[in-house]
Every structure is written in structure tokens, then in C-alpha cells.
CSV table of C-alpha atoms and ligand atoms in Angstrom, one decimal:
chain,number,residue,atom,x,y,z
A,332,UNK,CA,0.0,0.5,0.1
A,333,UNK,CA,1.4,3.4,-0.9
A,334,UNK,CA,2.2,5.6,2.0
A,335,UNK,CA,3.3,8.6,0.5
A,336,UNK,CA,0.1,10.5,0.3
A,337,UNK,CA,-0.1,10.3,4.1
A,338,UNK,CA,0.5,13.9,3.9
A,339,UNK,CA,-1.9,14.7,1.2
A,340,UNK,CA,-4.7,13.1,3.3
A,341,UNK,CA,-3.4,14.9,6.3
A,342,UNK,CA,-3.8,18.3,4.0
A,343,UNK,CA,-7.1,17.3,2.6
A,344,UNK,CA,-8.5,16.5,6.2
A,345,UNK,CA,-7.3,19.9,7.4
A,346,UNK,CA,-8.9,21.7,4.4
A,347,UNK,CA,-12.2,19.5,5.3
A,348,UNK,CA,-12.1,17.9,2.1
A,349,UNK,CA,-14.3,14.7,1.7
A,350,UNK,CA,-11.5,13.2,-0.8
A,351,UNK,CA,-9.4,11.3,1.8
A,352,UNK,CA,-7.1,8.7,0.3
A,353,UNK,CA,-4.5,6.8,2.0
A,354,UNK,CA,-3.4,6.3,5.3
A,355,UNK,CA,-5.0,8.8,7.9
A,356,UNK,CA,-3.8,9.1,11.7
A,357,UNK,CA,-6.3,8.1,14.2
A,358,UNK,CA,-6.4,8.2,17.9
A,359,UNK,CA,-5.0,5.0,19.7
A,360,UNK,CA,-7.3,2.3,20.7
A,361,UNK,CA,-6.8,-1.0,22.6
A,362,UNK,CA,-9.3,-3.4,23.2
A,363,UNK,CA,-9.1,-6.6,25.2
A,364,UNK,CA,-10.9,-9.7,24.7
A,365,UNK,CA,-10.9,-13.4,26.1
A,366,UNK,CA,-10.1,-16.5,24.2
A,367,UNK,CA,-10.4,-19.5,26.3
A,368,UNK,CA,-8.1,-18.6,29.1
A,369,UNK,CA,-5.8,-16.3,27.2
A,370,UNK,CA,-6.2,-12.5,27.0
A,371,UNK,CA,-6.0,-11.1,23.6
A,372,UNK,CA,-5.7,-7.0,22.8
A,373,UNK,CA,-6.6,-5.6,19.5
A,374,UNK,CA,-4.6,-2.6,18.8
A,375,UNK,CA,-4.9,0.3,16.4
A,376,UNK,CA,-2.5,1.8,14.3
A,377,UNK,CA,-4.1,3.9,11.5
A,378,UNK,CA,-6.7,4.1,9.0
A,379,UNK,CA,-6.4,3.3,5.1
A,380,UNK,CA,-8.8,5.5,3.4
A,381,UNK,CA,-9.2,3.8,-0.2
A,382,UNK,CA,-11.2,5.9,-2.7
A,383,UNK,CA,-13.8,4.3,-4.6
A,384,UNK,CA,-12.3,4.6,-7.8
A,385,UNK,CA,-11.7,0.9,-9.0
A,386,UNK,CA,-8.2,1.2,-8.5
A,387,UNK,CA,-8.2,-1.3,-5.6
A,388,UNK,CA,-11.5,-2.3,-5.3
A,389,UNK,CA,-13.6,-3.4,-8.8
A,390,UNK,CA,-10.9,-2.8,-11.1
A,391,UNK,CA,-13.0,-5.7,-13.1
A,392,UNK,CA,-16.2,-4.5,-12.1
A,393,UNK,CA,-16.1,-0.7,-12.0
A,394,UNK,CA,-17.3,2.0,-9.2
A,395,UNK,CA,-21.2,1.5,-10.1
A,396,UNK,CA,-21.1,-2.1,-9.2
A,397,UNK,CA,-19.0,-1.4,-5.8
A,398,UNK,CA,-21.0,1.6,-5.2
A,399,UNK,CA,-24.1,-0.6,-5.3
A,400,UNK,CA,-22.5,-3.0,-2.5
A,401,UNK,CA,-21.7,-0.6,-0.2
A,402,UNK,CA,-25.2,1.4,-0.5
A,403,UNK,CA,-26.9,-1.9,0.1
A,404,UNK,CA,-24.7,-2.2,3.1
A,405,UNK,CA,-25.9,1.4,4.2
A,406,UNK,CA,-22.2,2.4,4.1
A,407,UNK,CA,-20.9,5.7,2.3
A,408,UNK,CA,-19.9,5.0,-1.6
A,409,UNK,CA,-17.0,7.6,-1.9
A,410,UNK,CA,-14.2,5.9,0.3
A,411,UNK,CA,-13.6,2.5,1.9
A,412,UNK,CA,-12.1,3.4,5.5
A,413,UNK,CA,-10.2,0.0,6.4
A,414,UNK,CA,-8.8,-0.4,9.7
A,415,UNK,CA,-5.2,-0.9,10.2
A,416,UNK,CA,-4.6,-2.6,13.2
A,417,UNK,CA,-2.4,-5.6,15.2
A,418,UNK,CA,-3.5,-8.2,17.7
A,419,UNK,CA,-1.8,-9.1,20.9
A,420,UNK,CA,-1.8,-12.5,22.7
A,421,UNK,CA,-0.4,-12.8,26.2
A,422,UNK,CA,0.2,-16.4,26.7
A,423,UNK,CA,2.0,-18.0,29.7
A,424,UNK,CA,6.0,-17.7,28.9
A,425,UNK,CA,5.1,-15.5,25.8
A,426,UNK,CA,3.9,-11.9,24.8
A,427,UNK,CA,2.8,-12.3,21.2
A,428,UNK,CA,1.9,-9.4,18.7
A,429,UNK,CA,0.8,-10.3,15.4
A,430,UNK,CA,1.5,-7.9,12.6
A,431,UNK,CA,2.9,-4.1,13.6
A,432,UNK,CA,0.8,-1.7,11.6
A,433,UNK,CA,2.6,1.1,9.3
A,434,UNK,CA,4.6,2.4,12.1
A,435,UNK,CA,5.5,5.7,14.0
A,436,UNK,CA,7.3,7.1,11.1
A,437,UNK,CA,4.6,7.9,9.1
A,438,UNK,CA,2.1,8.7,12.0
A,439,UNK,CA,0.9,5.3,13.1
A,440,UNK,CA,-0.9,4.9,16.8
A,441,UNK,CA,0.4,1.4,17.8
A,442,UNK,CA,3.2,2.6,20.3
A,443,UNK,CA,-0.3,5.0,21.7
A,444,UNK,CA,-2.0,1.8,21.5
A,445,UNK,CA,0.5,-0.3,23.7
A,446,UNK,CA,0.3,2.4,26.3
A,447,UNK,CA,-3.1,2.5,26.7
A,448,UNK,CA,-3.1,-1.2,27.1
A,449,UNK,CA,-0.6,-0.8,29.6
A,450,UNK,CA,1.7,-3.0,28.0
A,451,UNK,CA,5.6,-2.4,27.2
A,452,UNK,CA,6.6,-3.1,23.8
A,453,UNK,CA,10.0,-4.7,25.5
A,454,UNK,CA,8.0,-7.4,26.7
A,455,UNK,CA,7.1,-8.5,23.4
A,456,UNK,CA,8.8,-12.2,22.9
A,457,UNK,CA,7.6,-12.9,19.4
A,458,UNK,CA,6.2,-10.8,16.5
A,459,UNK,CA,4.4,-12.7,14.0
A,460,UNK,CA,4.1,-11.2,10.3
A,461,UNK,CA,1.4,-12.4,8.2
A,462,UNK,CA,3.0,-10.7,5.4
A,463,UNK,CA,5.6,-8.2,4.2
A,464,UNK,CA,3.5,-5.4,3.3
A,465,UNK,CA,4.1,-1.9,4.5
A,466,UNK,CA,0.9,-1.9,6.8
A,467,UNK,CA,1.9,-5.0,8.7
A,468,UNK,CA,5.9,-4.8,8.9
A,469,UNK,CA,6.2,-1.0,9.0
A,470,UNK,CA,5.9,-1.2,12.8
A,471,UNK,CA,8.7,-3.0,13.4
A,472,UNK,CA,10.9,-0.2,13.5
A,473,UNK,CA,10.8,2.8,15.5
A,474,UNK,CA,10.6,6.5,14.3
A,475,UNK,CA,14.5,6.7,14.3
A,476,UNK,CA,14.8,3.6,12.4
A,477,UNK,CA,15.7,1.5,15.6
A,478,UNK,CA,13.9,-1.8,16.7
A,479,UNK,CA,10.2,-1.1,18.2
A,480,UNK,CA,10.1,-4.6,19.8
A,481,UNK,CA,13.9,-5.0,20.8
A,482,UNK,CA,13.2,-8.3,22.8
A,483,UNK,CA,11.3,-10.2,20.2
A,484,UNK,CA,12.0,-13.0,17.6
A,485,UNK,CA,10.6,-11.8,14.4
A,486,UNK,CA,8.7,-14.7,12.7
A,487,UNK,CA,7.4,-15.5,9.2
A,488,UNK,CA,7.0,-17.9,6.4
A,489,UNK,CA,10.6,-18.6,4.7
A,490,UNK,CA,8.6,-17.8,1.2
A,491,UNK,CA,7.8,-14.2,3.1
A,492,UNK,CA,11.1,-13.2,4.4
A,493,UNK,CA,12.4,-13.9,0.9
A,494,UNK,CA,9.8,-11.8,-0.7
A,495,UNK,CA,10.5,-9.3,1.6
A,496,UNK,CA,14.1,-9.1,1.0
A,497,UNK,CA,13.6,-9.0,-3.0
A,498,UNK,CA,12.1,-5.5,-2.9
A,499,UNK,CA,14.9,-2.7,-2.6
A,500,UNK,CA,12.7,-0.7,-0.9
A,501,UNK,CA,12.9,-3.0,2.0
A,502,UNK,CA,17.0,-2.7,2.2
A,503,UNK,CA,16.9,-0.9,5.5
A,504,UNK,CA,14.3,-2.5,7.0
A,505,UNK,CA,15.7,-6.2,6.3
A,506,UNK,CA,19.0,-5.0,7.6
A,507,UNK,CA,17.6,-3.9,10.5
A,508,UNK,CA,15.8,-6.5,11.7
A,509,UNK,CA,17.7,-9.9,10.0
A,510,UNK,CA,19.5,-10.8,13.3
A,511,UNK,CA,15.8,-11.4,14.7
A,512,UNK,CA,14.3,-13.0,12.3
A,513,UNK,CA,13.7,-16.7,12.2
A,514,UNK,CA,11.6,-18.2,9.5
A,515,UNK,CA,9.0,-21.1,9.5
A,516,UNK,CA,7.7,-23.9,7.0
A,517,UNK,CA,4.0,-23.2,6.2
A,518,UNK,CA,1.8,-24.8,8.6
A,519,UNK,CA,4.5,-25.0,11.5
A,520,UNK,CA,3.5,-24.1,15.2
A,521,UNK,CA,5.6,-21.0,15.9
A,522,UNK,CA,4.6,-20.4,19.6
A,523,UNK,CA,3.1,-22.9,21.6
A,524,UNK,CA,-0.7,-22.5,20.9
A,525,UNK,CA,-0.4,-20.9,18.0
A,526,UNK,CA,-0.3,-22.3,14.5
A,527,UNK,CA,0.7,-20.8,11.3
A,528,UNK,CA,-1.7,-21.4,8.3
A,529,UNK,CA,-0.7,-21.0,4.5
A,530,UNK,CA,-2.6,-18.6,3.0
A,531,UNK,CA,-0.5,-17.9,-0.3
A,532,UNK,CA,-2.1,-15.2,-3.2
A,533,UNK,CA,-1.8,-11.8,-1.3
A,534,UNK,CA,1.9,-12.4,-1.0
A,535,UNK,CA,3.9,-15.7,-1.5
A,536,UNK,CA,4.3,-16.5,1.9
A,537,UNK,CA,1.4,-15.1,3.3
A,538,UNK,CA,0.2,-16.7,6.5
A,539,UNK,CA,-2.7,-16.7,9.0
A,540,UNK,CA,-2.2,-17.6,12.6
A,541,UNK,CA,-4.7,-19.9,14.4
A,542,UNK,CA,-4.6,-19.7,18.4
A,543,UNK,CA,-5.8,-22.0,20.2
A,544,UNK,CA,-6.7,-22.1,24.1
A,545,UNK,CA,-9.1,-25.1,25.6
A,546,UNK,CA,-11.8,-25.4,23.3
A,547,UNK,CA,-11.6,-21.9,21.7
A,548,UNK,CA,-9.6,-20.9,18.9
A,549,UNK,CA,-9.3,-17.7,16.9
A,550,UNK,CA,-7.8,-17.3,13.6
A,551,UNK,CA,-5.8,-14.0,12.5
A,552,UNK,CA,-6.9,-13.8,8.6
A,553,UNK,CA,-3.9,-11.2,7.7
A,554,UNK,CA,-5.3,-10.0,4.2
A,555,UNK,CA,-7.6,-12.7,3.5
A,556,UNK,CA,-10.1,-10.0,3.1
A,557,UNK,CA,-9.4,-6.2,3.2
A,558,UNK,CA,-13.1,-4.8,3.3
A,559,UNK,CA,-15.7,-6.1,5.8
A,560,UNK,CA,-18.4,-5.3,3.4
A,561,UNK,CA,-16.9,-5.8,-0.2
A,562,UNK,CA,-14.2,-8.4,-0.1
A,563,UNK,CA,-17.1,-10.7,1.9
A,564,UNK,CA,-20.0,-9.5,-0.3
A,565,UNK,CA,-18.3,-10.6,-3.4
A,566,UNK,CA,-14.8,-12.6,-2.6
A,567,UNK,CA,-14.8,-13.3,-6.4
A,568,UNK,CA,-13.8,-9.6,-7.1
A,569,UNK,CA,-10.3,-9.2,-7.8
A,570,UNK,CA,-8.5,-6.9,-5.7
A,571,UNK,CA,-5.2,-4.7,-6.8
A,572,UNK,CA,-3.5,-5.4,-3.2
A,573,UNK,CA,-3.0,-9.1,-4.3
A,574,UNK,CA,0.4,-10.1,-5.5
A,575,UNK,CA,-1.2,-13.3,-7.6
A,576,UNK,CA,-4.8,-11.9,-8.6
A,577,UNK,CA,-5.8,-15.2,-9.6
A,578,UNK,CA,-4.7,-17.0,-6.7
A,579,UNK,CA,-5.9,-14.2,-4.2
A,580,UNK,CA,-9.2,-14.5,-5.2
A,581,UNK,CA,-9.3,-18.4,-5.0
A,582,UNK,CA,-7.9,-18.5,-1.7
A,583,UNK,CA,-10.4,-15.9,-0.5
A,584,UNK,CA,-13.2,-17.8,-1.6
A,585,UNK,CA,-12.0,-21.0,0.0
A,586,UNK,CA,-11.1,-19.3,3.1
A,587,UNK,CA,-14.3,-17.7,3.7
A,588,UNK,CA,-16.1,-20.6,2.6
A,589,UNK,CA,-14.1,-22.6,5.4
A,590,UNK,CA,-14.7,-20.3,8.2
A,591,UNK,CA,-18.2,-19.7,7.6
A,592,UNK,CA,-18.6,-23.3,7.6
A,593,UNK,CA,-16.5,-23.7,10.9
A,594,UNK,CA,-17.8,-20.5,12.7
A,595,UNK,CA,-14.7,-20.0,13.9
A,596,UNK,CA,-13.8,-16.6,15.4
A,597,UNK,CA,-11.5,-14.5,13.5
A,598,UNK,CA,-9.4,-11.1,13.8
A,599,UNK,CA,-9.3,-9.4,10.9
A,600,UNK,CA,-6.7,-6.4,10.6
A,601,UNK,CA,-8.4,-4.2,8.4
A,602,UNK,CA,-12.1,-4.8,9.5
A,603,UNK,CA,-13.6,-2.0,11.5
A,604,UNK,CA,-11.7,-1.7,14.8
A,605,UNK,CA,-11.5,-4.1,16.8
A,606,UNK,CA,-12.0,-6.3,13.9
A,607,UNK,CA,-12.6,-9.5,16.1
A,608,UNK,CA,-16.1,-11.6,14.9
A,609,UNK,CA,-17.2,-14.3,12.5
A,610,UNK,CA,-17.8,-14.6,8.7
A,611,UNK,CA,-21.6,-15.6,8.2
A,612,UNK,CA,-22.9,-16.9,4.9
A,613,UNK,CA,-25.8,-14.5,3.1
A,614,UNK,CA,-26.9,-15.0,-0.4
A,615,UNK,CA,-23.9,-15.4,-2.8
A,616,UNK,CA,-21.3,-13.6,-0.2
A,617,UNK,CA,-21.0,-13.2,3.4
A,618,UNK,CA,-21.4,-10.7,5.9
A,619,UNK,CA,-19.5,-9.5,9.1
A,620,UNK,CA,-20.6,-10.2,12.4
A,621,UNK,CA,-18.4,-8.7,15.1
A,622,UNK,CA,-18.2,-11.1,18.4
A,623,UNK,CA,-16.1,-9.4,21.0
A,624,UNK,CA,-17.1,-11.2,24.2
B,1272,LIG,ZN1,-2.6,-5.2,4.6
């Protein structure tokens, strides 16, 4: 996702324009909830305001079709505001963070959301990365380029680490984190009680993380779906964020079908904060059912 439009978005906001686009700063937020005996905390970083211009959502079907889906859900049709959030899991012996937002360098609120939750980032033992896009790895670094989670092992699929390093733009990030990175093979248990779930398509090593406590489980779906409205109502629509559009679409359809059948709770980092709930079958697609408990 482009981050250079942050300044333009801030200017538009100051000018009172409704034409917001790109990452927009937002107040920190931390919402705790239970999974079995574990305490989980959804942490807010930013909002990504995606214009409804068929550049990201609906490049094949066009603006009117996207507008119709948004209108039916009672949502504004000019912009799709996506959350950019992270998930903290407090486990015996491990404090785990899944994804890190865009980062403080571009105005991300994640450090302040940690403060709101009363959690010291130095206590994080493991950072699990769903994939290497900027809105998931940007917060690995502080505003001055240091390690934001200095005592954490950074875990991602081997294919994703290779993908991250293949991008010249990531050179500084890769150099800063390389001594902390440990890769895994898809499907591996990465921390006791957390299993990686291979979901390639959005990126080559895109992984979800399934957290289990007793009889309860929750899947962090990463970027399997971006809009709680459009991605669920029309999973067959291509989204420009996917590296492999076809594989991304096939994977999204399969993942949503499986989640609706299992009725498993999920955390979706781009759904409306705090992004915890279930996917429910509705017509030819699905709807979002928040379920915090
Ligand atoms: Zn993302």
C-alpha cells in the first residue's frame, strides 16, 4: 500500500475535504477480549482510506458495482475506510504480537495503543508477521529506525522473508531486523498454542495464525479479506492489493467458505476496529458479524 499519500490525506483533512486517500492518523485504541483462558488485545494503528475509484476494489467490475454493494450495506460510497490494526496475545511465557501496522514514522498510533493497554513493547517475545506489506511490517521499526520490539524474535514464513528481501525498498528494514528473524515452513507451530496457516496469494508467504486455548480458537486472517463489506459480499472480485490476483481470489473464496462453515472466530486487521467476529453466509457471499465477548 502506498504511504506517500499520508501528507496529502492530512492536508485534505485539514481542508475539510471528503476526498481522503491513503493512511490517515487516528487516535490510539486498545480493546481486550478473552479466548479460552488467554487475554488478547486488539491494537489500533491507522486508517487506510481507499477511494472508490476501481483502482483497488472492483478493477474488473467498475465503480457503480462497488457503490451498489456499499449502498446496500448502508455505507458511504466515496471512500472505503479500512482499519490498520494489530493483535496482541498474552500467553504463559510468551507475549505475542501479530503484525505491527504502518509504524510511527508515518504517524501510526500503535506505540500509543500499547501504552493505552498498559503493555511495554520491550515485553513482546515474538512478533508474527502475516506478510511483508508496509501496513504489517512498518511498525517493526521506531521513528528513528531502531527496533520497536527489541527483545522479540520476528517470525514469518520463509517464502515471505525471501519476498521481503527481494524488494529494494525494504533494504533498510531487512538490515535492521535480519538478526531477529526466524523463518518457518507453512503450517508450523510458531509458538506453543499458535499455528501458522498458509494462505498464499495475497503474497507468496502470506500466513494466517490460529490461536488455540482449551476448546476455543481464533484465526488472524491477515489480508485474506480487506473490506468487511465488499470483500465478504463479493469474494470473487479481484483486489489490486493481491500480488497474484487469481490465486488471491481463489484463496479468499476458499478461506471464507471454510470460516463460515466452521463458524470460527477471526481477527481481521483491516476490518472495523477491533476486527473480532465471524463470517456468516448471506446470499452468494458473506456478511461480518462482530463478536468480541
Ligand atoms: Zn494489509
